[in-house]
mmCIF file of C-alpha atoms in Angstrom:
data_model
loop_
_atom_site.group_PDB
_atom_site.id
_atom_site.type_symbol
_atom_site.label_atom_id
_atom_site.label_comp_id
_atom_site.label_asym_id
_atom_site.label_seq_id
_atom_site.Cartn_x
_atom_site.Cartn_y
_atom_site.Cartn_z
ATOM 1 C CA UNK A 1 67.402 108.338 -8.265
ATOM 2 C CA UNK A 2 69.556 111.094 -9.739
ATOM 3 C CA UNK A 3 73.198 112.026 -9.409
ATOM 4 C CA UNK A 4 74.449 114.854 -7.250
ATOM 5 C CA UNK A 5 75.734 116.679 -10.342
ATOM 6 C CA UNK A 6 72.332 116.427 -12.074
ATOM 7 C CA UNK A 7 70.610 117.771 -8.976
ATOM 8 C CA UNK A 8 72.986 120.726 -8.949
ATOM 9 C CA UNK A 9 72.598 121.444 -12.680
ATOM 10 C CA UNK A 10 68.845 120.895 -13.106
ATOM 11 C CA UNK A 11 66.728 120.679 -9.960
ATOM 12 C CA UNK A 12 68.498 122.329 -7.062
ATOM 13 C CA UNK A 13 68.919 125.908 -8.319
ATOM 14 C CA UNK A 14 65.235 126.271 -9.231
ATOM 15 C CA UNK A 15 63.842 125.170 -5.862
ATOM 16 C CA UNK A 16 64.292 128.499 -4.060
ATOM 17 C CA UNK A 17 62.662 130.801 -6.679
ATOM 18 C CA UNK A 18 59.919 128.231 -7.267
ATOM 19 C CA UNK A 19 58.960 127.964 -3.604
ATOM 20 C CA UNK A 20 59.458 131.673 -2.964
ATOM 21 C CA UNK A 21 56.766 132.423 -5.548
ATOM 22 C CA UNK A 22 54.386 130.127 -3.652
ATOM 23 C CA UNK A 23 55.187 131.939 -0.403
ATOM 24 C CA UNK A 24 54.653 135.399 -1.905
ATOM 25 C CA UNK A 25 51.493 134.241 -3.648
ATOM 26 C CA UNK A 26 50.005 132.908 -0.413
ATOM 27 C CA UNK A 27 50.987 135.984 1.591
ATOM 28 C CA UNK A 28 49.558 138.472 -0.914
ATOM 29 C CA UNK A 29 46.321 136.571 -1.504
ATOM 30 C CA UNK A 30 45.476 135.089 1.887
ATOM 31 C CA UNK A 31 47.190 137.333 4.422
ATOM 32 C CA UNK A 32 46.935 140.697 2.657
ATOM 33 C CA UNK A 33 43.739 140.252 0.599
ATOM 34 C CA UNK A 34 41.937 137.757 2.829
ATOM 35 C CA UNK A 35 41.140 135.685 -0.280
ATOM 36 C CA UNK A 36 41.401 131.969 -0.964
ATOM 37 C CA UNK A 37 44.547 130.398 -2.365
ATOM 38 C CA UNK A 38 45.160 130.432 -6.105
ATOM 39 C CA UNK A 39 44.153 127.444 -8.241
ATOM 40 C CA UNK A 40 46.963 124.893 -7.926
ATOM 41 C CA UNK A 41 47.619 124.704 -11.681
ATOM 42 C CA UNK A 42 48.072 128.467 -12.008
ATOM 43 C CA UNK A 43 50.113 128.691 -8.822
ATOM 44 C CA UNK A 44 52.496 126.043 -10.148
ATOM 45 C CA UNK A 45 52.612 127.693 -13.565
ATOM 46 C CA UNK A 46 53.672 130.979 -12.005
ATOM 47 C CA UNK A 47 56.450 129.225 -10.098
ATOM 48 C CA UNK A 48 57.725 127.552 -13.264
ATOM 49 C CA UNK A 49 57.636 130.908 -15.061
ATOM 50 C CA UNK A 50 59.647 132.487 -12.254
ATOM 51 C CA UNK A 51 62.243 129.701 -12.590
ATOM 52 C CA UNK A 52 62.615 130.834 -16.199
ATOM 53 C CA UNK A 53 62.755 134.565 -15.480
ATOM 54 C CA UNK A 54 65.569 134.227 -12.929
ATOM 55 C CA UNK A 55 67.694 132.008 -15.173
ATOM 56 C CA UNK A 56 66.857 128.470 -14.008
ATOM 57 C CA UNK A 57 64.653 127.302 -16.887
ATOM 58 C CA UNK A 58 66.468 123.976 -17.304
ATOM 59 C CA UNK A 59 63.621 121.629 -16.346
ATOM 60 C CA UNK A 60 60.731 123.404 -18.096
ATOM 61 C CA UNK A 61 61.444 122.080 -21.634
ATOM 62 C CA UNK A 62 61.115 118.442 -20.569
ATOM 63 C CA UNK A 63 57.784 119.316 -18.940
ATOM 64 C CA UNK A 64 56.323 121.104 -21.914
ATOM 65 C CA UNK A 65 57.648 118.448 -24.278
ATOM 66 C CA UNK A 66 55.196 116.091 -22.535
ATOM 67 C CA UNK A 67 52.389 118.616 -23.003
ATOM 68 C CA UNK A 68 53.168 119.147 -26.698
ATOM 69 C CA UNK A 69 52.999 115.394 -27.305
ATOM 70 C CA UNK A 70 49.227 115.521 -26.653
ATOM 71 C CA UNK A 71 47.964 119.109 -26.174
ATOM 72 C CA UNK A 72 44.339 118.042 -26.682
ATOM 73 C CA UNK A 73 44.587 115.949 -23.512
ATOM 74 C CA UNK A 74 45.181 118.857 -21.139
ATOM 75 C CA UNK A 75 43.202 121.944 -20.171
ATOM 76 C CA UNK A 76 45.318 125.080 -20.040
ATOM 77 C CA UNK A 77 44.862 125.136 -16.265
ATOM 78 C CA UNK A 78 43.520 121.792 -15.167
ATOM 79 C CA UNK A 79 46.021 119.919 -13.021
ATOM 80 C CA UNK A 80 49.585 119.662 -11.775
ATOM 81 C CA UNK A 81 51.066 116.669 -13.611
ATOM 82 C CA UNK A 82 54.409 117.282 -15.322
ATOM 83 C CA UNK A 83 52.690 117.705 -18.689
ATOM 84 C CA UNK A 84 50.098 120.094 -17.241
ATOM 85 C CA UNK A 85 52.821 122.119 -15.559
ATOM 86 C CA UNK A 86 54.554 122.368 -18.911
ATOM 87 C CA UNK A 87 51.368 123.546 -20.587
ATOM 88 C CA UNK A 88 50.506 126.284 -18.089
ATOM 89 C CA UNK A 89 54.137 127.441 -18.098
ATOM 90 C CA UNK A 90 53.961 127.824 -21.905
ATOM 91 C CA UNK A 91 50.662 129.715 -21.653
ATOM 92 C CA UNK A 92 51.969 132.122 -19.016
ATOM 93 C CA UNK A 93 55.288 132.577 -20.846
ATOM 94 C CA UNK A 94 53.359 133.525 -23.985
ATOM 95 C CA UNK A 95 51.194 136.032 -22.104
ATOM 96 C CA UNK A 96 54.233 137.448 -20.327
ATOM 97 C CA UNK A 97 55.867 138.110 -23.687
ATOM 98 C CA UNK A 98 52.634 139.573 -25.119
ATOM 99 C CA UNK A 99 52.535 141.939 -22.138
ATOM 100 C CA UNK A 100 55.953 143.295 -23.143
ATOM 101 C CA UNK A 101 57.768 141.264 -20.483
ATOM 102 C CA UNK A 102 55.784 143.319 -18.003
ATOM 103 C CA UNK A 103 56.419 143.125 -14.278
ATOM 104 C CA UNK A 104 52.958 144.647 -13.926
ATOM 105 C CA UNK A 105 51.433 141.452 -15.306
ATOM 106 C CA UNK A 106 53.264 139.353 -12.709
ATOM 107 C CA UNK A 107 52.376 141.727 -9.882
ATOM 108 C CA UNK A 108 48.718 141.785 -10.902
ATOM 109 C CA UNK A 109 48.643 137.977 -10.924
ATOM 110 C CA UNK A 110 49.702 137.866 -7.270
ATOM 111 C CA UNK A 111 48.232 140.993 -5.685
ATOM 112 C CA UNK A 112 44.603 140.014 -6.257
ATOM 113 C CA UNK A 113 41.694 137.979 -4.972
ATOM 114 C CA UNK A 114 40.802 136.826 -8.511
ATOM 115 C CA UNK A 115 41.432 133.183 -9.273
ATOM 116 C CA UNK A 116 42.254 130.924 -12.214
ATOM 117 C CA UNK A 117 41.212 132.163 -15.679
ATOM 118 C CA UNK A 118 39.576 135.323 -14.302
ATOM 119 C CA UNK A 119 42.875 136.219 -12.682
ATOM 120 C CA UNK A 120 44.761 135.724 -15.952
ATOM 121 C CA UNK A 121 42.400 137.984 -17.916
ATOM 122 C CA UNK A 122 42.126 140.724 -15.304
ATOM 123 C CA UNK A 123 45.869 140.756 -14.642
ATOM 124 C CA UNK A 124 46.886 141.160 -18.272
ATOM 125 C CA UNK A 125 47.860 144.847 -18.592
ATOM 126 C CA UNK A 126 47.754 145.532 -22.340
ATOM 127 C CA UNK A 127 44.473 144.151 -23.642
ATOM 128 C CA UNK A 128 43.202 145.108 -27.110
ATOM 129 C CA UNK A 129 39.847 144.603 -28.842
ATOM 130 C CA UNK A 130 40.990 141.271 -30.262
ATOM 131 C CA UNK A 131 42.926 140.154 -27.194
ATOM 132 C CA UNK A 132 40.828 140.721 -24.101
ATOM 133 C CA UNK A 133 39.287 137.383 -23.111
ATOM 134 C CA UNK A 134 40.440 133.919 -22.127
ATOM 135 C CA UNK A 135 39.118 132.609 -25.456
ATOM 136 C CA UNK A 136 41.261 135.051 -27.435
ATOM 137 C CA UNK A 137 44.271 134.364 -25.222
ATOM 138 C CA UNK A 138 43.952 130.626 -25.846
ATOM 139 C CA UNK A 139 43.259 130.975 -29.582
ATOM 140 C CA UNK A 140 46.298 133.115 -30.297
ATOM 141 C CA UNK A 141 48.477 131.053 -27.965
ATOM 142 C CA UNK A 142 47.488 127.947 -29.914
ATOM 143 C CA UNK A 143 48.632 129.655 -33.106
ATOM 144 C CA UNK A 144 51.952 130.510 -31.449
ATOM 145 C CA UNK A 145 52.491 126.866 -30.497
ATOM 146 C CA UNK A 146 52.053 125.895 -34.148
ATOM 147 C CA UNK A 147 53.926 128.797 -35.787
ATOM 148 C CA UNK A 148 56.962 129.258 -33.535
ATOM 149 C CA UNK A 149 60.129 128.026 -35.271
ATOM 150 C CA UNK A 150 58.065 126.926 -38.306
ATOM 151 C CA UNK A 151 58.513 129.978 -40.525
ATOM 152 C CA UNK A 152 54.744 129.987 -41.147
ATOM 153 C CA UNK A 153 54.165 133.470 -39.725
ATOM 154 C CA UNK A 154 56.256 136.567 -39.111
ATOM 155 C CA UNK A 155 53.667 138.152 -36.787
ATOM 156 C CA UNK A 156 55.102 138.579 -33.291
ATOM 157 C CA UNK A 157 51.746 137.761 -31.689
ATOM 158 C CA UNK A 158 51.812 134.299 -33.255
ATOM 159 C CA UNK A 159 55.201 133.164 -32.036
ATOM 160 C CA UNK A 160 57.437 133.091 -29.003
ATOM 161 C CA UNK A 161 60.423 135.390 -28.842
ATOM 162 C CA UNK A 162 63.786 133.774 -29.526
ATOM 163 C CA UNK A 163 65.411 132.275 -26.457
ATOM 164 C CA UNK A 164 68.282 134.185 -24.858
ATOM 165 C CA UNK A 165 71.127 132.994 -22.675
ATOM 166 C CA UNK A 166 71.140 134.223 -19.109
ATOM 167 C CA UNK A 167 74.599 135.710 -18.675
ATOM 168 C CA UNK A 168 74.766 134.745 -14.996
ATOM 169 C CA UNK A 169 73.506 131.158 -15.046
ATOM 170 C CA UNK A 170 74.361 130.199 -18.621
ATOM 171 C CA UNK A 171 70.857 128.746 -19.094
ATOM 172 C CA UNK A 172 68.366 129.639 -21.798
ATOM 173 C CA UNK A 173 65.409 131.871 -20.942
ATOM 174 C CA UNK A 174 62.227 131.501 -22.965
ATOM 175 C CA UNK A 175 60.592 128.755 -24.989
ATOM 176 C CA UNK A 176 61.295 127.101 -28.313
ATOM 177 C CA UNK A 177 59.153 124.628 -30.238
ATOM 178 C CA UNK A 178 61.621 123.027 -32.670
ATOM 179 C CA UNK A 179 65.096 122.907 -31.174
ATOM 180 C CA UNK A 180 67.488 121.148 -28.868
ATOM 181 C CA UNK A 181 66.442 122.095 -25.351
ATOM 182 C CA UNK A 182 70.044 121.875 -24.068
ATOM 183 C CA UNK A 183 68.671 120.796 -20.709
ATOM 184 C CA UNK A 184 71.244 118.144 -19.741
ATOM 185 C CA UNK A 185 68.598 115.532 -20.628
ATOM 186 C CA UNK A 186 69.017 115.437 -24.386
ATOM 187 C CA UNK A 187 65.457 116.731 -24.927
ATOM 188 C CA UNK A 188 64.749 117.496 -28.589
ATOM 189 C CA UNK A 189 61.606 119.542 -29.146
ATOM 190 C CA UNK A 190 59.661 119.048 -32.379
ATOM 191 C CA UNK A 191 56.600 121.221 -31.815
ATOM 192 C CA UNK A 192 53.045 120.162 -31.005
ATOM 193 C CA UNK A 193 51.716 116.771 -32.043
ATOM 194 C CA UNK A 194 49.374 116.745 -35.058
ATOM 195 C CA UNK A 195 46.610 114.276 -35.740
ATOM 196 C CA UNK A 196 45.438 113.461 -39.263
ATOM 197 C CA UNK A 197 41.934 114.627 -40.097
ATOM 198 C CA UNK A 198 39.832 111.725 -41.284
ATOM 199 C CA UNK A 199 36.287 113.001 -40.864
ATOM 200 C CA UNK A 200 34.020 112.400 -37.892
ATOM 201 C CA UNK A 201 33.825 114.257 -34.593
ATOM 202 C CA UNK A 202 36.718 115.387 -32.416
ATOM 203 C CA UNK A 203 36.510 115.892 -28.664
ATOM 204 C CA UNK A 204 38.383 118.537 -26.699
ATOM 205 C CA UNK A 205 38.830 119.166 -23.007
ATOM 206 C CA UNK A 206 37.825 122.668 -21.945
ATOM 207 C CA UNK A 207 40.524 125.234 -22.838
ATOM 208 C CA UNK A 208 42.638 122.624 -24.614
ATOM 209 C CA UNK A 209 44.066 122.718 -28.144
ATOM 210 C CA UNK A 210 43.997 120.097 -30.887
ATOM 211 C CA UNK A 211 46.117 120.231 -34.040
ATOM 212 C CA UNK A 212 45.031 118.417 -37.205
ATOM 213 C CA UNK A 213 46.613 117.997 -40.626
ATOM 214 C CA UNK A 214 44.408 118.018 -43.712
ATOM 215 C CA UNK A 215 45.076 116.382 -47.069
ATOM 216 C CA UNK A 216 42.196 118.369 -48.568
ATOM 217 C CA UNK A 217 39.826 121.072 -47.317
ATOM 218 C CA UNK A 218 36.756 119.553 -45.611
ATOM 219 C CA UNK A 219 33.336 121.138 -45.961
ATOM 220 C CA UNK A 220 32.650 120.808 -42.242
ATOM 221 C CA UNK A 221 34.414 119.815 -39.014
ATOM 222 C CA UNK A 222 32.475 119.002 -35.864
ATOM 223 C CA UNK A 223 33.950 119.502 -32.395
ATOM 224 C CA UNK A 224 32.338 118.716 -29.077
#
């Protein structure tokens, strides 16, 4: 149960753009293209990205805070729990920024019969030799999760752009990794969770990311 004021500040304003994206997505894919509906995880991720782009990004930080607490537990597009919504939002926000904040990327994601990861790759409008596959997208996104707000890299491709205040809504647009979310919840973001490397074998879900800290350089690491 939440208060009326919290509904008005956090949940209520994002409902219309969120659901409108679903409506447009369905119309363009099913009615216009005669294709099947988009994968639920990607459909939800697009709606959460749209919340951000129109100035109602208040709830996304608490979602992706859950994802960052255990990124190895979630595929980039594998479900619709709060943590998984946070993860796919972060992935799409990163790609949106890498596209130059391109409306073409968003349009391509909706006006298509492609689905899931194939849709993401084919929709991205500014591919390069080292950034043209889902594997490369995920690899460089993983680096951005680790490097943003850490000072470890100055390369734009390895970090999110600084958040900006929406002048109309007064809410932050964009993502931060180490900051106060200022989301009326008191969410403090501290970046992705790191495990400590201690030898042995590490398991990963498909298209997930695991972060490990090393006390010394190992000769070999085995992943399955």
